[in-house]
Amino acid sequence: IMEPATDEEFRYIDKQYYKLANGFILIYNVNFRDSFENVINWIELIRDYTNNNYNNNNIALVGNEVGSDDDNDDKNYYYNKIHNEHEVSTEEGKEFALANNFLFFETSTITRFNIDESFNALINWIYENDPNKNDYETRINERLKPLNKFLSL
């Protein structure tokens, strides 16, 4: 999970983290254009550190700090009154994600709008597109073999 607006000090984390990652969530704040523009820097790092050996579909672009669709929610009403000016529109985020073949979501950490859905969608996408997904059951069974004599009691 990379948030370009606040994680600049983590920009050069160990390359192994990039190489071992199954997916990336790039988060920008819809109220600050700079955070959206910094997403490009994170994409370049991902490409550099993974030697372009990653699947663009294993990246989710997330525009954060949007209100939910529930106008009756007190937290959402209060939040939208404070943050009613988005510097990055939904359409712009979607177009960028589509052009880069990324998944796209908008979320709010204040109202928890779409948080679980965005994580679950990326996890499901990674699993469904993993060429080794059929090996998982085999590997689990292999690891459980030594325990089978205890499990059958």
C-alpha angles and dihedrals in degrees: 000000000000125000108190094196096062109014101070091123089058094050094107100044117155111301090229090071089060094046094049096046119109092198145354134226112204111196126194130176111244089211094060120056092196091065090052092049090050089062087080090061091053091049090053091051091049091050093045097046095043093044087237087296098132136094114247087214088066090069123086120196111209126193104203134201100042125137123251125247090254106095090179092064107106093212091050093048091050092045095050091049089058100037106035097132114079115192091193116048125217089244092054092050092047093048092050091048092047093049090053096040092243128145111250133212139159118215144172121217089194097057095022087235111171095346098124092037093056094049093045093048092053093046091049091047091051092048096045092050097043109114089207097052092110089057093062094080091046092050092047091050091049090053091049096050094093089053097048093091089057095042093054094057 
